[in-house]
CSV table of C-alpha atoms and ligand atoms in Angstrom, one decimal:
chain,number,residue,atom,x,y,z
A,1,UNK,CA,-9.9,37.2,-6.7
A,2,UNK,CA,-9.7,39.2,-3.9
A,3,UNK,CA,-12.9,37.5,-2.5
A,4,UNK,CA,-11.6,34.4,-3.2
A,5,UNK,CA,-8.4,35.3,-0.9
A,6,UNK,CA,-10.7,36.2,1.5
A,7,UNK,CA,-12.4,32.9,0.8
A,8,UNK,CA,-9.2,31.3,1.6
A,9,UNK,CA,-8.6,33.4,4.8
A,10,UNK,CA,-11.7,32.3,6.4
A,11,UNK,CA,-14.3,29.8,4.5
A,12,UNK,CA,-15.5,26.3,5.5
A,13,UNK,CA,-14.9,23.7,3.7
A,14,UNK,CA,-17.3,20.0,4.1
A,15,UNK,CA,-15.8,16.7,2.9
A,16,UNK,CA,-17.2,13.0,3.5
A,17,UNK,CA,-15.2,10.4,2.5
A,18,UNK,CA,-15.3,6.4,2.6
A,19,UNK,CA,-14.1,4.9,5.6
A,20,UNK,CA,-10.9,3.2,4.4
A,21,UNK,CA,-9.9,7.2,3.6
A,22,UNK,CA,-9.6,8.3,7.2
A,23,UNK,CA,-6.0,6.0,6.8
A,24,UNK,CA,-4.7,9.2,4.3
A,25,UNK,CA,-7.2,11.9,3.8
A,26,UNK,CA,-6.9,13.6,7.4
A,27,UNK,CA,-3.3,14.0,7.4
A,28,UNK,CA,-3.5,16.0,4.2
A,29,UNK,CA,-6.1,18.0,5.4
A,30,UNK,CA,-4.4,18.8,8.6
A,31,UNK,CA,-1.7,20.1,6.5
A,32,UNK,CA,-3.8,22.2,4.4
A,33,UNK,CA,-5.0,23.6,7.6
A,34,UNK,CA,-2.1,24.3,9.4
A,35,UNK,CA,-1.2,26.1,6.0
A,36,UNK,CA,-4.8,28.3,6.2
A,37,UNK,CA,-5.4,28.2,9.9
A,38,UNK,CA,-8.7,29.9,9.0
A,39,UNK,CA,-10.5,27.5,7.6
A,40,UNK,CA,-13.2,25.8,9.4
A,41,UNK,CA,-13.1,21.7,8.4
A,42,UNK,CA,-15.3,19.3,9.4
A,43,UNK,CA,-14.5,15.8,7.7
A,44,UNK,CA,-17.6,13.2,7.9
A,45,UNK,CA,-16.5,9.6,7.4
A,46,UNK,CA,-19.1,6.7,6.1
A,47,UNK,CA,-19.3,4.0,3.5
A,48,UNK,CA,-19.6,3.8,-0.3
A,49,UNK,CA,-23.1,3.8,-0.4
A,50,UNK,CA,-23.8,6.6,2.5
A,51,UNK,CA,-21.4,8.7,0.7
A,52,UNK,CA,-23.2,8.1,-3.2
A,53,UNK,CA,-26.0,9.2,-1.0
A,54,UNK,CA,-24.6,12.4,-0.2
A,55,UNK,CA,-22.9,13.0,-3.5
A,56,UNK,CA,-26.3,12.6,-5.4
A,57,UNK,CA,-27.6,15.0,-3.0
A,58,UNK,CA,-24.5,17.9,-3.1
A,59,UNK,CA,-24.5,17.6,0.2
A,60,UNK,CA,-20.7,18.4,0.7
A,61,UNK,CA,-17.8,20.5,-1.1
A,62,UNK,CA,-16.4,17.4,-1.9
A,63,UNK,CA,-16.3,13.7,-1.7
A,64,UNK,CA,-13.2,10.9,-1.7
A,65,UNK,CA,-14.0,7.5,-2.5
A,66,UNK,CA,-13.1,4.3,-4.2
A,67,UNK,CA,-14.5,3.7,-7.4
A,68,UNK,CA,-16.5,6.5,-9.2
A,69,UNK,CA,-20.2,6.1,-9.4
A,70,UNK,CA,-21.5,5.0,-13.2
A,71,UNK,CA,-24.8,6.2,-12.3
A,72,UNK,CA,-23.6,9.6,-11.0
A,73,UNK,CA,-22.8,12.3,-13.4
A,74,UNK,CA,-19.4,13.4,-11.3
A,75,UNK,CA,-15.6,14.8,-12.1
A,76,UNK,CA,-13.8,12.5,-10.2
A,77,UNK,CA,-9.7,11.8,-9.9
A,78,UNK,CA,-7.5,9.6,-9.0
A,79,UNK,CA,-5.6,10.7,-5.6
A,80,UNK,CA,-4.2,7.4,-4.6
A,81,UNK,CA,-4.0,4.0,-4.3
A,82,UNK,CA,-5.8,1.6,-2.5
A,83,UNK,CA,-4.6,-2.0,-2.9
A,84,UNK,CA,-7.3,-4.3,-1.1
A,85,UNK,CA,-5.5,-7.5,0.9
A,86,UNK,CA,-6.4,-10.8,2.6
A,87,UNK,CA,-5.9,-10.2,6.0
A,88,UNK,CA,-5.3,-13.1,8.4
A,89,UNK,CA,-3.5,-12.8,12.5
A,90,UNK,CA,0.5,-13.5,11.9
A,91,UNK,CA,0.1,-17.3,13.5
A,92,UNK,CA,-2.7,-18.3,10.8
A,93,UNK,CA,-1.9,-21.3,9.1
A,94,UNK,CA,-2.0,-19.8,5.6
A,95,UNK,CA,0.5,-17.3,6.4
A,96,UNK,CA,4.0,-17.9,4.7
A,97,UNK,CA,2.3,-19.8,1.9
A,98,UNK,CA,2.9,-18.7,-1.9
A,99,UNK,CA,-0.2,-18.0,-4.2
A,100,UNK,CA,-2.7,-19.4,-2.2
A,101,UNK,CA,-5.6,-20.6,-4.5
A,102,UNK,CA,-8.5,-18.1,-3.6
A,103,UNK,CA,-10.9,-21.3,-3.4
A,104,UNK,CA,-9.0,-22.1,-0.6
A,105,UNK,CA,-9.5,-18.8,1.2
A,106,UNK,CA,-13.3,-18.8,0.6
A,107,UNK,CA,-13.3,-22.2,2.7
A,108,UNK,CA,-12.4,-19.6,5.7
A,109,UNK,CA,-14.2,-18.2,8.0
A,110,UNK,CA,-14.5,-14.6,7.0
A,111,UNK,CA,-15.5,-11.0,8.8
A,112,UNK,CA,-16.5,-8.5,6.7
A,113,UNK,CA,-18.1,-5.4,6.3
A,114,UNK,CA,-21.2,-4.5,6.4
A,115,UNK,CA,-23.5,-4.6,3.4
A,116,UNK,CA,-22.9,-0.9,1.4
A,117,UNK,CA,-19.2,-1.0,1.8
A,118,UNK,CA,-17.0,-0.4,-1.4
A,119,UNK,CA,-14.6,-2.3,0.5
A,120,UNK,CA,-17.2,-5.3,0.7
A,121,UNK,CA,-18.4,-5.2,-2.5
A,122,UNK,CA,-15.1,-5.6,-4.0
A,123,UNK,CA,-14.2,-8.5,-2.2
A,124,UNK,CA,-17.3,-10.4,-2.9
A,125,UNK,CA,-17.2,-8.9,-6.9
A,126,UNK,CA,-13.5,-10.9,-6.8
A,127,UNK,CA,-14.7,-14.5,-5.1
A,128,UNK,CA,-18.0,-14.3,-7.3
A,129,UNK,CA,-16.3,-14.1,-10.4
A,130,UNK,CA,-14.6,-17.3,-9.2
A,131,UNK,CA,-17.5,-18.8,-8.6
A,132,UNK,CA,-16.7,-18.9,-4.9
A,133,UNK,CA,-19.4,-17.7,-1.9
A,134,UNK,CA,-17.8,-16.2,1.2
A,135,UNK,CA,-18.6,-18.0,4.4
A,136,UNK,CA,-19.6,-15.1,6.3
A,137,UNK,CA,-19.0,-15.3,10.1
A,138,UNK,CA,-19.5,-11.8,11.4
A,139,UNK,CA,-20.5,-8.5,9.8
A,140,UNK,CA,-18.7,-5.4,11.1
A,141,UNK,CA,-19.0,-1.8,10.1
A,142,UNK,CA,-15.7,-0.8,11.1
A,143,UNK,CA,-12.3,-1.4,9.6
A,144,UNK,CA,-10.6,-1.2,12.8
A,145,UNK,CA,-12.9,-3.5,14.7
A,146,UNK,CA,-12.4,-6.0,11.9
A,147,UNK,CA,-9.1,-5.8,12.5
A,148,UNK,CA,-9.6,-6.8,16.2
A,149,UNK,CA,-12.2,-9.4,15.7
A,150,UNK,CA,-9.0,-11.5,13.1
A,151,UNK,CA,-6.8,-11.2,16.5
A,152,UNK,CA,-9.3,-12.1,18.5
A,153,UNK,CA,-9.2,-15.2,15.7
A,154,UNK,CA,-12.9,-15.2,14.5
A,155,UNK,CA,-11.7,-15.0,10.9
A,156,UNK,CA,-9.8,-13.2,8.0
A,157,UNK,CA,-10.9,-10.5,6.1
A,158,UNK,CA,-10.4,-8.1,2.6
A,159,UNK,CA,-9.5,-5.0,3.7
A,160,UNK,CA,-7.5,-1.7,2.8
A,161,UNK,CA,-3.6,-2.3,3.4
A,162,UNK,CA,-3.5,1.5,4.5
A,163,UNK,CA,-5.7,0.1,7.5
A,164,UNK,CA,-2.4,-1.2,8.5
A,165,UNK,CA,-0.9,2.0,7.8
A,166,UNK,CA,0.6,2.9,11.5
A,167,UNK,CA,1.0,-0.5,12.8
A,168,UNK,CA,2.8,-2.3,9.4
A,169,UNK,CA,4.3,-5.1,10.0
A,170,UNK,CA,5.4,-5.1,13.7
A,171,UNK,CA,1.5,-5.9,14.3
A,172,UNK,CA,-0.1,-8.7,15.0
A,173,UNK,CA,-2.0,-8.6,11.0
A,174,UNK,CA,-0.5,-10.0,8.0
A,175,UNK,CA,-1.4,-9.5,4.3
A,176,UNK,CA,-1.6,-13.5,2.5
A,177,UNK,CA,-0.1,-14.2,-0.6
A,178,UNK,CA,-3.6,-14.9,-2.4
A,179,UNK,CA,-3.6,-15.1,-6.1
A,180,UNK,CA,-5.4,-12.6,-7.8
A,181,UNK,CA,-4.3,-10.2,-4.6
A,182,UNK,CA,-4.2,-7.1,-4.0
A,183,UNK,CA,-7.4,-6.1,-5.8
A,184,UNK,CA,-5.8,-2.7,-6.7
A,185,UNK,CA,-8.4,0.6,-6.6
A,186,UNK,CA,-8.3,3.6,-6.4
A,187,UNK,CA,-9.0,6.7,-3.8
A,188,UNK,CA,-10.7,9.4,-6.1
A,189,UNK,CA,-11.8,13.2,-4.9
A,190,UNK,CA,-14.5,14.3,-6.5
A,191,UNK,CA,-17.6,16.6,-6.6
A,192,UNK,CA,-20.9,16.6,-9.0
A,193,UNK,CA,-20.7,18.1,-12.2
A,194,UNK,CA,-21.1,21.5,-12.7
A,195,UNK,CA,-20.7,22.0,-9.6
A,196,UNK,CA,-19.2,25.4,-8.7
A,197,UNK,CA,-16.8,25.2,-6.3
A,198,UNK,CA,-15.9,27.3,-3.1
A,199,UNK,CA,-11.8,28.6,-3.4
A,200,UNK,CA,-11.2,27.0,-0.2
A,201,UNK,CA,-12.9,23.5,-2.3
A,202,UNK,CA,-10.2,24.3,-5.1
A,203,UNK,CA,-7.2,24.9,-2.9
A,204,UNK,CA,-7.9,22.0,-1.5
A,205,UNK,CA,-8.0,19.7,-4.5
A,206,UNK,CA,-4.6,21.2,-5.6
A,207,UNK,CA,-3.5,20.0,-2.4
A,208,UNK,CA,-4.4,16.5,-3.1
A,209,UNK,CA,-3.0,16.0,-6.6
A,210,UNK,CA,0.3,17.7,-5.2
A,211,UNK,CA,0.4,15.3,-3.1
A,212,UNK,CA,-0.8,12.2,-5.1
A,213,UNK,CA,1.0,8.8,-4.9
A,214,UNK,CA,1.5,5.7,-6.6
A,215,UNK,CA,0.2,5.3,-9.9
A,216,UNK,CA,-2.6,7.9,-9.2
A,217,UNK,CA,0.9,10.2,-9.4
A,218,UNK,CA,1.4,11.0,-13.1
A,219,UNK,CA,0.4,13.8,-13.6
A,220,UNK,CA,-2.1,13.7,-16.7
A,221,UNK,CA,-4.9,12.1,-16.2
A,222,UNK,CA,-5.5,9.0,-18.2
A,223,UNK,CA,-8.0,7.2,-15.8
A,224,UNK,CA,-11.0,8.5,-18.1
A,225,UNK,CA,-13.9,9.0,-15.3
A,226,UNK,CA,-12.8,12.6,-15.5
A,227,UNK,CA,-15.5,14.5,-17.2
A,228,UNK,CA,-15.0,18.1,-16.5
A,229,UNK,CA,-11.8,20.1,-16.0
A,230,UNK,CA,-10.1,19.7,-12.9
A,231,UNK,CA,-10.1,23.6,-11.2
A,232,UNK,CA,-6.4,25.5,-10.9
A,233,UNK,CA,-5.3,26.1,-7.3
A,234,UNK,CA,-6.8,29.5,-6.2
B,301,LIG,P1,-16.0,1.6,2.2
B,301,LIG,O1,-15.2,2.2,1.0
B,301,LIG,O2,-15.7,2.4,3.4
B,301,LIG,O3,-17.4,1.7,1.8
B,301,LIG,O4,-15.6,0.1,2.3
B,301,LIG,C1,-14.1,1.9,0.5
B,301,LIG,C2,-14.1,2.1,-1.0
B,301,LIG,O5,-15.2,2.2,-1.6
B,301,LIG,O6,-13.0,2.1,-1.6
């Protein structure tokens, strides 16, 4: 105990986490760090498949992403959610419409991430199962340049409503009213099993489901990819 005070005093702790995190995770981690001022962070940001990468190779103290790997033996839960939207600039011509057919958005020119990204492979998951191919015009490996490529009107995309997260509504994005949409997922922490995990790794975790939201907020866990205990606060 009193090491893992000490632990708490000092320590490091190593995350990675998807790209459409970086809209939640570093605001909760700059209050758990403000709360232990000795703790030495350091917070690498990539997509899905970089991160199942790293995860497969315990290469961090923990990892958030989207949806939890099958192939991965992980505990994984759910911290949040991540509703995925059809963005489009506020003048497009589909904006204002009601339950736009999404055949009708796969006619559009689209800009989306690059190939890897959970975000990505959600969106074309949802048009394939309609039988509809995306007309790709640009790939981007950014959220936020995505975002400025639909102003600068090359296209509309699927992305994470928390991209518009300090912006909302006053900018120049808007979420369409497309059936099916949002796609909602998921933001998950999580870590390979049997791992054993550093007290500053398990402080931190209680710091996230304290502060979980939407329906990743109840607090027992019925999303069933846990499969290992979830470690007490330190
Ligand atoms: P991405 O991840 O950064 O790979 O798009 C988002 C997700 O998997 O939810």
């Amino acid at each position: 105990r009193l090491a893992d005070m000490q632990g708490l005093k000092r320590g490091r702790l190593r995350i990675a986490m998807v790209t459409t995190a970086k809209y939640l995770v570093p605001r909760l981690l700059g209050e758990f760090c403000s709360r232990h001022p000795g703790i030495e962070a350091s917070l690498t940001v990539t997509n899905r498949e970089k991160l199942l990468a790293r995860l497969a190779a315990n290469e961090d103290d923990l990892v958030i992403l989207g949806k939890p790997p099958s192939e991965l033996d992980v505990v994984a839960t759910p911290i949040a959610d991540n509703p995925l939207v059809v963005l489009a600039r506020h003048d497009h011509p589909l904006a204002g419409r009601n339950a736009i057919p999404p055949e009708r958005i796969a006619a559009e020119p689209f800009v989306l991430r690059e190939p890897g990204s959970g975000t990505r492979l959600a969106a074309e998951d949802f048009f394939a199962a309609r039988g509809c191919r995306l007309k790709v015009r640009m790939e981007l490996g950014s959220n936020e340049a995505i975002k400025q490529a639909i102003v600068g009107g090359l296209g509309i995309s699927v992305l994470s409503r928390h991209t518009l997260a300090l912006e909302g509504d006053a900018g120049p994005l808007r979420p369409l009213d497309v059936a099916g949409f949002p796609l909602m997922r998921q933001w998950h922490v999580a870590y390979p099993a049997g791992k054993h995990l550093s007290a500053v790794a398990s402080a931190f975790i209680a710091h996230l489901l304290a502060n979980r939201s939407g329906t990743a907020a109840p607090a027992p866990q019925v999303a069933a990819v846990v499969t290992g205990p979830v470690p007490a606060a330190a």
